[in-house]
mmCIF file of N, CA and C in Angstrom:
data_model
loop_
_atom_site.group_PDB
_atom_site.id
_atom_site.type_symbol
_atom_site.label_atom_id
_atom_site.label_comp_id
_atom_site.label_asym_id
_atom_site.label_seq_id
_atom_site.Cartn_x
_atom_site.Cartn_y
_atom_site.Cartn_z
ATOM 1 N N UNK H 204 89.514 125.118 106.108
ATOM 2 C CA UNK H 204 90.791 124.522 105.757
ATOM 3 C C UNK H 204 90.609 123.335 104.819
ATOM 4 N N UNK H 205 89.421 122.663 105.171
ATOM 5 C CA UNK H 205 89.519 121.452 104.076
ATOM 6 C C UNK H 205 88.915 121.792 102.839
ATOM 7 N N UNK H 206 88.337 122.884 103.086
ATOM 8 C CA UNK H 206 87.795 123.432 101.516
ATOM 9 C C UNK H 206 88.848 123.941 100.229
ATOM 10 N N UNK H 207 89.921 124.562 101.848
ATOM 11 C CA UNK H 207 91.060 125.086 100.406
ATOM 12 C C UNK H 207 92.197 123.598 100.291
ATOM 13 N N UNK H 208 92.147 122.696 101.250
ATOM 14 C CA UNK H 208 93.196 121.734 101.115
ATOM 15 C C UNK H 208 91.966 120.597 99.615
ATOM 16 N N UNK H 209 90.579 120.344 99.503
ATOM 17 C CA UNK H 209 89.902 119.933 98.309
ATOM 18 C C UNK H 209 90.649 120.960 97.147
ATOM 19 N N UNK H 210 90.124 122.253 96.770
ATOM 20 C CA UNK H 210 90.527 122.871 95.846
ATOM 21 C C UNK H 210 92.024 122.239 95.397
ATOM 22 N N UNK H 211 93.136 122.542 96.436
ATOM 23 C CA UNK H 211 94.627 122.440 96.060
ATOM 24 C C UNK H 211 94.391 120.888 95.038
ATOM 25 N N UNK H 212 93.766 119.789 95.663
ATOM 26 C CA UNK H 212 93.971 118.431 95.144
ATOM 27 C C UNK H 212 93.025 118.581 93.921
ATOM 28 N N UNK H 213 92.159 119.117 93.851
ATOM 29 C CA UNK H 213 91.134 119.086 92.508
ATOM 30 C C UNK H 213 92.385 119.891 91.543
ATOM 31 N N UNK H 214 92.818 120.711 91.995
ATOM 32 C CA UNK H 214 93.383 121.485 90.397
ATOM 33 C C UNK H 214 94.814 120.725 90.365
ATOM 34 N N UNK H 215 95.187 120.531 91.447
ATOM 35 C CA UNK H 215 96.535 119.241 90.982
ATOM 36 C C UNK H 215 96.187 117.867 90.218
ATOM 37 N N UNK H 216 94.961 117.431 90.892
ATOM 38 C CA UNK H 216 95.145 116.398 90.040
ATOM 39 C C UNK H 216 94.579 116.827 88.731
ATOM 40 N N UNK H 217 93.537 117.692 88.016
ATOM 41 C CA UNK H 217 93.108 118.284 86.764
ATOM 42 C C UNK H 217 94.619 118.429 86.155
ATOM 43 N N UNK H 218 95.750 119.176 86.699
ATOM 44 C CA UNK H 218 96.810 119.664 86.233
ATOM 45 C C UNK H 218 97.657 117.899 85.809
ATOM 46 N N UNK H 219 97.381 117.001 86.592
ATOM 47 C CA UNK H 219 98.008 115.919 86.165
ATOM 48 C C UNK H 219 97.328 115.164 84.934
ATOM 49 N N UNK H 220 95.816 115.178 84.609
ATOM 50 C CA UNK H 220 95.236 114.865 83.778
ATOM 51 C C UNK H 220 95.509 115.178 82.731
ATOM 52 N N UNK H 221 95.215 116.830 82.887
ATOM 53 C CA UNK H 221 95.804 117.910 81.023
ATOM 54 C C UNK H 221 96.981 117.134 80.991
ATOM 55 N N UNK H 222 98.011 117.044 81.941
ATOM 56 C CA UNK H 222 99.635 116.501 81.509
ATOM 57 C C UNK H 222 99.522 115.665 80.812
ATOM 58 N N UNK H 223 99.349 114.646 81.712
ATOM 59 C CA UNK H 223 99.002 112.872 80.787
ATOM 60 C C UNK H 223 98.182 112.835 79.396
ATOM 61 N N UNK H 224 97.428 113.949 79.191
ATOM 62 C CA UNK H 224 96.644 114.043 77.641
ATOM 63 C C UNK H 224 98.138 114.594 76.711
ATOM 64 N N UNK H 225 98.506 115.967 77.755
ATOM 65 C CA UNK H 225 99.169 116.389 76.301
ATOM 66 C C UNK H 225 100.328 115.729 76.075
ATOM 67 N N UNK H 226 101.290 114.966 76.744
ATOM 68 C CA UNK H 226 102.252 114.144 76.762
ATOM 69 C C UNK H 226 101.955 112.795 75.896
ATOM 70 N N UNK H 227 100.474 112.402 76.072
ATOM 71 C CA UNK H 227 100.485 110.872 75.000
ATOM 72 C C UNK H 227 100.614 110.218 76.368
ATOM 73 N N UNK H 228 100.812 109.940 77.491
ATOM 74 C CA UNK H 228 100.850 108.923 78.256
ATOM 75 C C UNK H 228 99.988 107.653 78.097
ATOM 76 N N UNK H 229 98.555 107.811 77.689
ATOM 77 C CA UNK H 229 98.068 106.955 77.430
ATOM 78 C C UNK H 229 98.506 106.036 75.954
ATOM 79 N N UNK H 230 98.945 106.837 75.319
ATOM 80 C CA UNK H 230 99.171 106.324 73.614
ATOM 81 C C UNK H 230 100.607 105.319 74.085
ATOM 82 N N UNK H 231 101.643 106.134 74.419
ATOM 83 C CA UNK H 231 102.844 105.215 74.706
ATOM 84 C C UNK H 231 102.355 103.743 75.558
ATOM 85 N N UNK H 232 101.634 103.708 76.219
ATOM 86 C CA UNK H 232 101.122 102.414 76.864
ATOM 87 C C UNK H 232 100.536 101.672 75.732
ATOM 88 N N UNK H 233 100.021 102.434 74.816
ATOM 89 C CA UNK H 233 99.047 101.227 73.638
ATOM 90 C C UNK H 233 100.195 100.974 73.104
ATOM 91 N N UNK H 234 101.382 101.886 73.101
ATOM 92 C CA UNK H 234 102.262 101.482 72.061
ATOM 93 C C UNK H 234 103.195 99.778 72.841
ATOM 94 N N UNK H 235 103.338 99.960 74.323
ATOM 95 C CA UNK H 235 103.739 99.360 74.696
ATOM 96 C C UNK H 235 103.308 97.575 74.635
ATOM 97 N N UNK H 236 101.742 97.550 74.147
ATOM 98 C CA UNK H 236 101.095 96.936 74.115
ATOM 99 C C UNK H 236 100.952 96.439 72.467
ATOM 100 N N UNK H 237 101.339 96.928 71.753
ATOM 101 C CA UNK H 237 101.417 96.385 70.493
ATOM 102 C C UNK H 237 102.934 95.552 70.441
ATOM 103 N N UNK H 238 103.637 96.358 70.977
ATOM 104 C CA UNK H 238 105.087 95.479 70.496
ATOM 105 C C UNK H 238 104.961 94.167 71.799
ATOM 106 N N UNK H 239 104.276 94.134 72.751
ATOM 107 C CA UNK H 239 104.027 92.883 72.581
ATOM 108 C C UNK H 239 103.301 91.755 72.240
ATOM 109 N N UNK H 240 102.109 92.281 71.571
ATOM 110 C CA UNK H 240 101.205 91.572 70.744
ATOM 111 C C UNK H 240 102.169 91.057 69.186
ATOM 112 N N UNK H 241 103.010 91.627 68.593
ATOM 113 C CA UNK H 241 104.216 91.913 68.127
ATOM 114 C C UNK H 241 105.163 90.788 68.578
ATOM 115 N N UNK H 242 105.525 90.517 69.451
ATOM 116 C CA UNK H 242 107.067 89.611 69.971
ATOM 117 C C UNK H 242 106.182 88.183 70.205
ATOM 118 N N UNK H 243 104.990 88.312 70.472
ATOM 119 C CA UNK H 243 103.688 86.891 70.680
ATOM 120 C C UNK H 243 103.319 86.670 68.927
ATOM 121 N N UNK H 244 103.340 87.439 68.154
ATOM 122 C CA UNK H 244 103.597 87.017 66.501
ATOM 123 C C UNK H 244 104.971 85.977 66.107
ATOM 124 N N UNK H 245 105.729 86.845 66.657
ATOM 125 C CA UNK H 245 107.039 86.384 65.891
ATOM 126 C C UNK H 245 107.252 84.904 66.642
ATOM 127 N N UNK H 246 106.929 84.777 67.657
ATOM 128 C CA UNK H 246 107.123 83.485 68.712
ATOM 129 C C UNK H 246 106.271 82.776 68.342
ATOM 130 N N UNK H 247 105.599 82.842 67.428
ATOM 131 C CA UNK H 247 104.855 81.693 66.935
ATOM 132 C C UNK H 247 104.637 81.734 65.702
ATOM 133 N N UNK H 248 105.254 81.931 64.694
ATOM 134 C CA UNK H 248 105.396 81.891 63.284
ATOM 135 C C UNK H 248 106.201 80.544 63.177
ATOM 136 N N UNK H 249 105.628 79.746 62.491
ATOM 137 C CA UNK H 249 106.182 78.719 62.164
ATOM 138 C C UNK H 249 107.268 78.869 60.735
ATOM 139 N N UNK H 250 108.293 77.950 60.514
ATOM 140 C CA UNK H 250 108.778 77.872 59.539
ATOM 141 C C UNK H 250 110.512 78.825 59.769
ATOM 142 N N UNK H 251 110.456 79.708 60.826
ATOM 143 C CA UNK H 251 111.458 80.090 61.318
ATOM 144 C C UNK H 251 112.630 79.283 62.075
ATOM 145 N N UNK H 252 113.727 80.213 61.809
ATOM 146 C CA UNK H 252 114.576 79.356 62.310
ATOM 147 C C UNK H 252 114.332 80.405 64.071
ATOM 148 N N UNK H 253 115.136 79.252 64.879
ATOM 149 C CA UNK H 253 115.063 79.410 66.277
ATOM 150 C C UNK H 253 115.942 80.933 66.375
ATOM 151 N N UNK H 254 117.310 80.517 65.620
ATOM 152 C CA UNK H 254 118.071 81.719 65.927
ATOM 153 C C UNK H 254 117.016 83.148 65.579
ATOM 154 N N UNK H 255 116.917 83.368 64.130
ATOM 155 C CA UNK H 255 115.999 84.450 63.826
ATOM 156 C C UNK H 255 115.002 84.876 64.755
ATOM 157 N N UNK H 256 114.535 83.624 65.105
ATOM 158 C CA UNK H 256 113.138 84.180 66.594
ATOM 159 C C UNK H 256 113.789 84.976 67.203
ATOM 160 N N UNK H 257 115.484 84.064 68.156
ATOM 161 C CA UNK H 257 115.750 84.892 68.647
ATOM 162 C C UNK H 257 116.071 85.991 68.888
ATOM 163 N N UNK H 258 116.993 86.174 67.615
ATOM 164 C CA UNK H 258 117.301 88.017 67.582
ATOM 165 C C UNK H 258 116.456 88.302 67.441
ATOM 166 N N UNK H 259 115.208 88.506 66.835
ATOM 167 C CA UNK H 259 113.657 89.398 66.547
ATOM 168 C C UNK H 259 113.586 89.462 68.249
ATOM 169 N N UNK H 260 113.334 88.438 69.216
ATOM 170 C CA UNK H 260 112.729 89.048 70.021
ATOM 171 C C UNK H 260 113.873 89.703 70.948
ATOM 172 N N UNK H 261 115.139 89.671 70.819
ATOM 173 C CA UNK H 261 115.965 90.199 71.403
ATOM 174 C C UNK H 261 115.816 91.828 70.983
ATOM 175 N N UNK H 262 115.735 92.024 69.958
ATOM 176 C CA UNK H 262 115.414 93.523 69.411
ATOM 177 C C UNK H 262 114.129 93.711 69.741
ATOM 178 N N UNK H 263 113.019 93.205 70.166
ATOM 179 C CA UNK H 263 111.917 93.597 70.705
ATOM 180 C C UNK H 263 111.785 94.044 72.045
ATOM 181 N N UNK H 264 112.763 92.881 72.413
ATOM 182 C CA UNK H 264 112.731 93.345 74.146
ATOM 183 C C UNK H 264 113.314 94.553 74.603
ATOM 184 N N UNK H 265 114.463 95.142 73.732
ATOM 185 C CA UNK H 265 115.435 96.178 74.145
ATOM 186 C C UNK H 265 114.073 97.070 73.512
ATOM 187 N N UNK H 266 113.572 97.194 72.568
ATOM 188 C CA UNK H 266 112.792 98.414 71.783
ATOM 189 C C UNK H 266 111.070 98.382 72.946
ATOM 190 N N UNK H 267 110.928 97.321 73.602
ATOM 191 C CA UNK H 267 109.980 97.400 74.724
ATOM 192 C C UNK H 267 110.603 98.141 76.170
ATOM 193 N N UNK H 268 111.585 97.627 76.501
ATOM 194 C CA UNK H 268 112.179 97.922 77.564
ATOM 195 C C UNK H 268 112.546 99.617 77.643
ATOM 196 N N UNK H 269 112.872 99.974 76.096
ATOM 197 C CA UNK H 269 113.137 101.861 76.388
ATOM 198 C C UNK H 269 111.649 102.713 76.395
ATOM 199 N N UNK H 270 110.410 101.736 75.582
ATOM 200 C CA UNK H 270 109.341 102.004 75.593
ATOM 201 C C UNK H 270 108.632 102.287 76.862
ATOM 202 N N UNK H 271 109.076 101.628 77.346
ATOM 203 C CA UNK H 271 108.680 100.891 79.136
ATOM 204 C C UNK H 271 109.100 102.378 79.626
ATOM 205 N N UNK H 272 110.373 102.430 79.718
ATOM 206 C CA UNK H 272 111.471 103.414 80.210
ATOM 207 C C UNK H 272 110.453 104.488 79.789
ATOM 208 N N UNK H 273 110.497 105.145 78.871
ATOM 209 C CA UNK H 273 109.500 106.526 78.512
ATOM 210 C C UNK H 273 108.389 106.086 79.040
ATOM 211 N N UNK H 274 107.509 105.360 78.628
ATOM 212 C CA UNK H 274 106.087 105.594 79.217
ATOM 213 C C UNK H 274 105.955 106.006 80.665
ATOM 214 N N UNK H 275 106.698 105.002 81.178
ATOM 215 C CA UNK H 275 107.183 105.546 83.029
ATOM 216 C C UNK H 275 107.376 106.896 83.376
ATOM 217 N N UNK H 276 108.839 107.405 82.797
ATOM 218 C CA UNK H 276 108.988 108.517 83.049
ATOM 219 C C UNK H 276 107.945 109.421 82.812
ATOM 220 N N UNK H 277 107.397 109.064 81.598
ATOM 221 C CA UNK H 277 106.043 110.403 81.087
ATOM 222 C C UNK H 277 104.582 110.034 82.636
ATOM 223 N N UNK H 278 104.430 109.292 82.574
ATOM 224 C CA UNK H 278 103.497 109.242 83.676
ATOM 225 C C UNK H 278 104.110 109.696 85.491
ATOM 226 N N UNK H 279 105.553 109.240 85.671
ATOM 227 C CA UNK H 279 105.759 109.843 86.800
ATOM 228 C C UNK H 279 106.031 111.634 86.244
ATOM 229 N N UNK H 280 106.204 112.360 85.588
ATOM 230 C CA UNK H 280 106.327 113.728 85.513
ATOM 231 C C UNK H 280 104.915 114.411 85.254
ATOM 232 N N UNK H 281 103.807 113.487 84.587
ATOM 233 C CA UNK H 281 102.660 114.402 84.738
ATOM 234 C C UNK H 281 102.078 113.757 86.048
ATOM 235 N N UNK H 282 102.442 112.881 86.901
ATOM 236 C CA UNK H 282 101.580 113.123 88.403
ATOM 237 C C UNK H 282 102.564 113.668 89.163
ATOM 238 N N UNK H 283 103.254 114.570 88.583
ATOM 239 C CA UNK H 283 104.510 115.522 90.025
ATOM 240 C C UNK H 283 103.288 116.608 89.990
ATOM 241 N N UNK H 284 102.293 117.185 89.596
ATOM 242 C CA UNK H 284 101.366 118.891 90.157
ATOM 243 C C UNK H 284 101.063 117.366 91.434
ATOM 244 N N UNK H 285 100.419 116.624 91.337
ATOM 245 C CA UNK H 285 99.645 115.437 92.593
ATOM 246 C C UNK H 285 100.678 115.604 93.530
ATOM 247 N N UNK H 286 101.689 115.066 93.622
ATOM 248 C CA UNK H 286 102.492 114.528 94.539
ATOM 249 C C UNK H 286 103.151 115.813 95.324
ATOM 250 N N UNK H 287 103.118 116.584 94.190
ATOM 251 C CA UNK H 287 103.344 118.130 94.771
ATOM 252 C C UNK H 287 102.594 119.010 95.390
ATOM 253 N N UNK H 288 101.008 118.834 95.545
ATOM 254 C CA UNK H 288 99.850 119.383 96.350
ATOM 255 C C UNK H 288 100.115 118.577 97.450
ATOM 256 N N UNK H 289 99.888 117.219 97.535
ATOM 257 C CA UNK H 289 100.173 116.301 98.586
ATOM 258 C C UNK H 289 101.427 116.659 99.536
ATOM 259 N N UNK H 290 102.972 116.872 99.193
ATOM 260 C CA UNK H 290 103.636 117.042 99.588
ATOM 261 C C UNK H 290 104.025 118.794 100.104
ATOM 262 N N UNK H 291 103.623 119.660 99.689
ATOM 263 C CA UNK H 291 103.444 121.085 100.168
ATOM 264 C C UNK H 291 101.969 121.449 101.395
ATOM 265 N N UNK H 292 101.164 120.710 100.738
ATOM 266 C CA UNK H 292 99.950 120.782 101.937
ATOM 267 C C UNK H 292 99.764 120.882 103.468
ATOM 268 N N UNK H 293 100.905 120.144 104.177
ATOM 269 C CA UNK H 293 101.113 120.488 105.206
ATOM 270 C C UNK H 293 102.120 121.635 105.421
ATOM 271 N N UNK H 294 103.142 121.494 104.348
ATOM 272 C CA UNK H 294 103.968 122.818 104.913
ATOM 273 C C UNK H 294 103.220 124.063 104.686
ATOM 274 N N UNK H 295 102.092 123.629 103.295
ATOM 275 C CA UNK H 295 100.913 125.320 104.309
ATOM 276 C C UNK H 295 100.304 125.482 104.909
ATOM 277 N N UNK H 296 100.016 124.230 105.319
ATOM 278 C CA UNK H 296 99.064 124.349 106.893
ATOM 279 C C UNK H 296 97.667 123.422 106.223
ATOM 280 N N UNK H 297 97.837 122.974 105.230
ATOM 281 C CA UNK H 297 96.839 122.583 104.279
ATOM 282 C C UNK H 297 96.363 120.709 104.708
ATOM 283 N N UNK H 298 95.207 120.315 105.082
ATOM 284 C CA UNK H 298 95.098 118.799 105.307
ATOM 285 C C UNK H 298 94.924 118.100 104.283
ATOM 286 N N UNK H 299 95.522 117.725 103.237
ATOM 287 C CA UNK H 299 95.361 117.450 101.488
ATOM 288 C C UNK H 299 95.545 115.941 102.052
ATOM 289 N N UNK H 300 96.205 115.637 102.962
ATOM 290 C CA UNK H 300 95.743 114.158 103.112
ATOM 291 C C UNK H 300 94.332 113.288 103.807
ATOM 292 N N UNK H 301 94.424 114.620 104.527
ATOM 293 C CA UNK H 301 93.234 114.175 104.907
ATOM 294 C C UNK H 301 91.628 114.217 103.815
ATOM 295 N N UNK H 302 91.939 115.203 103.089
ATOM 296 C CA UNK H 302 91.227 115.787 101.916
ATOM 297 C C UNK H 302 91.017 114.643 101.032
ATOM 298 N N UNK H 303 92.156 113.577 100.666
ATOM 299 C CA UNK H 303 92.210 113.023 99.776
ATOM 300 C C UNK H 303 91.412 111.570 100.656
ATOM 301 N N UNK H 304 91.308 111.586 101.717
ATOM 302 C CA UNK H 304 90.302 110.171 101.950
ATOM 303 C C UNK H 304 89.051 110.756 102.818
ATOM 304 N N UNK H 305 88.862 111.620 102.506
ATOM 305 C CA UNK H 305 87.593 112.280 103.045
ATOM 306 C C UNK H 305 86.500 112.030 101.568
ATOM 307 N N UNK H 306 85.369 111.787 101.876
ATOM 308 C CA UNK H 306 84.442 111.203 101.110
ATOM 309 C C UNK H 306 83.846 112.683 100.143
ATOM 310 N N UNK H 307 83.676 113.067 101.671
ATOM 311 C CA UNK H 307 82.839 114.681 100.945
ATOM 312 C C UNK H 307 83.905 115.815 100.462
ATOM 313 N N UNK H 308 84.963 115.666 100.227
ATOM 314 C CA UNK H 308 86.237 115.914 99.423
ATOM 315 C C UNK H 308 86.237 115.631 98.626
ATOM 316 N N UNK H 309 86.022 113.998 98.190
ATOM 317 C CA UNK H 309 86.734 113.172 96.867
ATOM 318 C C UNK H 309 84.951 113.399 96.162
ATOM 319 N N UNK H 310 84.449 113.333 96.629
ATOM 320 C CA UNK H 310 83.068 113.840 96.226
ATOM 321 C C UNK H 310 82.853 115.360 95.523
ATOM 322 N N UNK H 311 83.732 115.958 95.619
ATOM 323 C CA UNK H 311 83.713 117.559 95.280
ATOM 324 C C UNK H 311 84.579 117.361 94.380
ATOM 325 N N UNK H 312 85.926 116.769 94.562
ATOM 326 C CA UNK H 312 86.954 116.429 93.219
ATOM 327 C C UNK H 312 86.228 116.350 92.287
ATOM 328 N N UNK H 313 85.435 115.060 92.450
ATOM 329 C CA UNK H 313 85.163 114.579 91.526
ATOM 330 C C UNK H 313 83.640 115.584 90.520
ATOM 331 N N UNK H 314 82.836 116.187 91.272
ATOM 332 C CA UNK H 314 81.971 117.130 90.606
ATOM 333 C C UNK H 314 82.676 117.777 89.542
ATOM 334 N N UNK H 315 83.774 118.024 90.403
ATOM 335 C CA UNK H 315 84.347 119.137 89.489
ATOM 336 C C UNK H 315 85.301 119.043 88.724
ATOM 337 N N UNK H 316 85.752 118.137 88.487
ATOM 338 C CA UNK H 316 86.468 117.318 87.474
ATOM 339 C C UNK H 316 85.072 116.793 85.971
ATOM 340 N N UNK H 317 84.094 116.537 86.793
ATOM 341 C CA UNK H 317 82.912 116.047 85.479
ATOM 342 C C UNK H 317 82.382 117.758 84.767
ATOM 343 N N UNK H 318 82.084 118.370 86.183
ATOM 344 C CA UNK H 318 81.594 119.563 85.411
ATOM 345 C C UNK H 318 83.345 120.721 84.641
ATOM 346 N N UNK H 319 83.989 120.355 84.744
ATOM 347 C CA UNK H 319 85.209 120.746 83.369
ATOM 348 C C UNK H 319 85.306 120.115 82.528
ATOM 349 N N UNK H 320 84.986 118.783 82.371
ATOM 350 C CA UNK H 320 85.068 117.875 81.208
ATOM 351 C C UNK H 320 84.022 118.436 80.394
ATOM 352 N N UNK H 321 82.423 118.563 81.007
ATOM 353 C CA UNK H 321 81.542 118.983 80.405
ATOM 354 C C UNK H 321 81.524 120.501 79.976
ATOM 355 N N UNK H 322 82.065 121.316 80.413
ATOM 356 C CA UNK H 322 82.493 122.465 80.078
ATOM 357 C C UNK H 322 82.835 122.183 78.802
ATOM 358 N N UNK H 323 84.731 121.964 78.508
ATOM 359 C CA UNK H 323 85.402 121.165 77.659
ATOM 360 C C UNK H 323 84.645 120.851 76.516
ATOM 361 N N UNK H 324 83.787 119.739 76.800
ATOM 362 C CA UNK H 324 82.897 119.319 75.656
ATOM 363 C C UNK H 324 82.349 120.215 74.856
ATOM 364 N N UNK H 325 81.471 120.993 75.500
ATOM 365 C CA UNK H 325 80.563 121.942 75.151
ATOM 366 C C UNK H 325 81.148 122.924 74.255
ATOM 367 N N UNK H 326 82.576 123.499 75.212
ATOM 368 C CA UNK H 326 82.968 124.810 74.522
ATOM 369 C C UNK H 326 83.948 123.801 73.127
ATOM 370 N N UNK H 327 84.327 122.572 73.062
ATOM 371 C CA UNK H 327 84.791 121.737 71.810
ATOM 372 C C UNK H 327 83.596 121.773 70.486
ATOM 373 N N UNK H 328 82.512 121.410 71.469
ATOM 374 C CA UNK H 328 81.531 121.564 70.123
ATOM 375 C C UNK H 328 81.185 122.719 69.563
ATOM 376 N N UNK H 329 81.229 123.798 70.455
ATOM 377 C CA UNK H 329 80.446 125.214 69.918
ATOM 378 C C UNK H 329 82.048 125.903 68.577
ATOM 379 N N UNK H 330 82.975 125.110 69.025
ATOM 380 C CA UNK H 330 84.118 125.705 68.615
ATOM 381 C C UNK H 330 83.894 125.019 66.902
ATOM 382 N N UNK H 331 83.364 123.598 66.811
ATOM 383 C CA UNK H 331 83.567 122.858 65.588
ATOM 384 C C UNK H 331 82.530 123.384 64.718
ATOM 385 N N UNK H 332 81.454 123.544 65.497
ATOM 386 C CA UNK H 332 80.567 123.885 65.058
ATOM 387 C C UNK H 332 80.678 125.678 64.222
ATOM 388 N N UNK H 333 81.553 126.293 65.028
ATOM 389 C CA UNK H 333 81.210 127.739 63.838
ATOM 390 C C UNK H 333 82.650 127.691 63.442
ATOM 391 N N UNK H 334 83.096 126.203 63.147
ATOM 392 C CA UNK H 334 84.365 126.289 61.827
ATOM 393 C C UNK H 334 85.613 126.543 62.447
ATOM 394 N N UNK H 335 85.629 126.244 63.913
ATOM 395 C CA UNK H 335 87.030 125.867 64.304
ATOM 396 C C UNK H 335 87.870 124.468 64.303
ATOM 397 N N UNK H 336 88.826 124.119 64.416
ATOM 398 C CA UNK H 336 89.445 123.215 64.377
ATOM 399 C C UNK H 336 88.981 122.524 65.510
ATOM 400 N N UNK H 337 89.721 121.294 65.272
ATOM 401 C CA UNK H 337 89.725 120.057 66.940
ATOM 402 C C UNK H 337 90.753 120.583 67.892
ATOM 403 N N UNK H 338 91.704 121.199 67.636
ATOM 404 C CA UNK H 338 92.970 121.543 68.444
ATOM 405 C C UNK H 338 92.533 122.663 69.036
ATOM 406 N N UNK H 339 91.078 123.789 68.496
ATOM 407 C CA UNK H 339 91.256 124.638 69.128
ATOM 408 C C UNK H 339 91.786 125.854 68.157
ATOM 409 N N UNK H 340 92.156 125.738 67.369
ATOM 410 C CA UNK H 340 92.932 126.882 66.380
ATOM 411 C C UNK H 340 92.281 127.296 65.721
ATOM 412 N N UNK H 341 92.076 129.008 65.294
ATOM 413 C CA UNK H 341 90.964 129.355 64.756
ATOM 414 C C UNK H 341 91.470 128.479 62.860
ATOM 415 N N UNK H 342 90.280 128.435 61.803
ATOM 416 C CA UNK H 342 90.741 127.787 60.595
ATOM 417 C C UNK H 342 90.649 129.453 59.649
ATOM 418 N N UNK H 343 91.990 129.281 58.802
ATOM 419 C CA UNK H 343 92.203 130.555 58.212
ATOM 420 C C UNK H 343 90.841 131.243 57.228
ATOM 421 N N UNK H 344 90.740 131.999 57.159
ATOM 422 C CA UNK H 344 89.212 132.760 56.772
ATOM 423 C C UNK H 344 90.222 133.762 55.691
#
């Protein structure tokens, strides 16, 4: 039982990983992180008037705040496969909680999460290497 309640959490959370890649989740956070490196510019430019600061950062904050808003949403919808192994696991009879603080569980996740990455890698390079693209797409011949 805890072998198939490991499996369920290894390919949910893999399934939340691919999400968060192909969604940009990580990128919208850098983005989130420039506009305020961005609103810490404008707040200290000298020679401005106060008002101007202010609207600049008033339009920063609303253009952070919907930023905020998406990045959120994109990260809570690629960890719903997680929350969804977690939350079905017992109604199949499955111990995924227990799975998930069990050592020699999170220990198997994790093998097998490195050995797909390394997969991944491998079959990325063999792909560049006889003249495929980065995406994966064969290049027209």
């Amino acid at each position: 039982m805890m072998a198939a309640a490991t499996l369920l959490l290894a390919l949910a959370l893999l399934a939340t990983v691919m999400l968060a890649r192909r969604w940009g989740v990580l990128g919208r956070f850098a983005a989130l992180g420039a506009i305020g490196r961005r609103s810490v510019r404008i707040m200290a430019r000298r020679g401005a008037s106060d008002c101007s600061k202010e609207r600049a950062a008033r339009l920063l904050a609303m253009r952070l705040m919907g930023r905020s808003l998406a990045a959120g949403a994109g990260l809570a919808l690629a960890a719903a496969p997680l929350a969804a192994a977690l939350a079905l696991g017992p109604w199949l009879g499955l111990p995924t909680l227990n799975a998930l603080f069990d050592p020699l569980a999170r220990t198997a996740i994790l093998c097998l999460g490195i050995s797909l990455a390394l997969i991944r890698f491998v079959l990325g390079r063999i792909g560049r290497a006889h003249g495929g693209s980065r995406r994966g797409r064969l290049s027209p011949a």
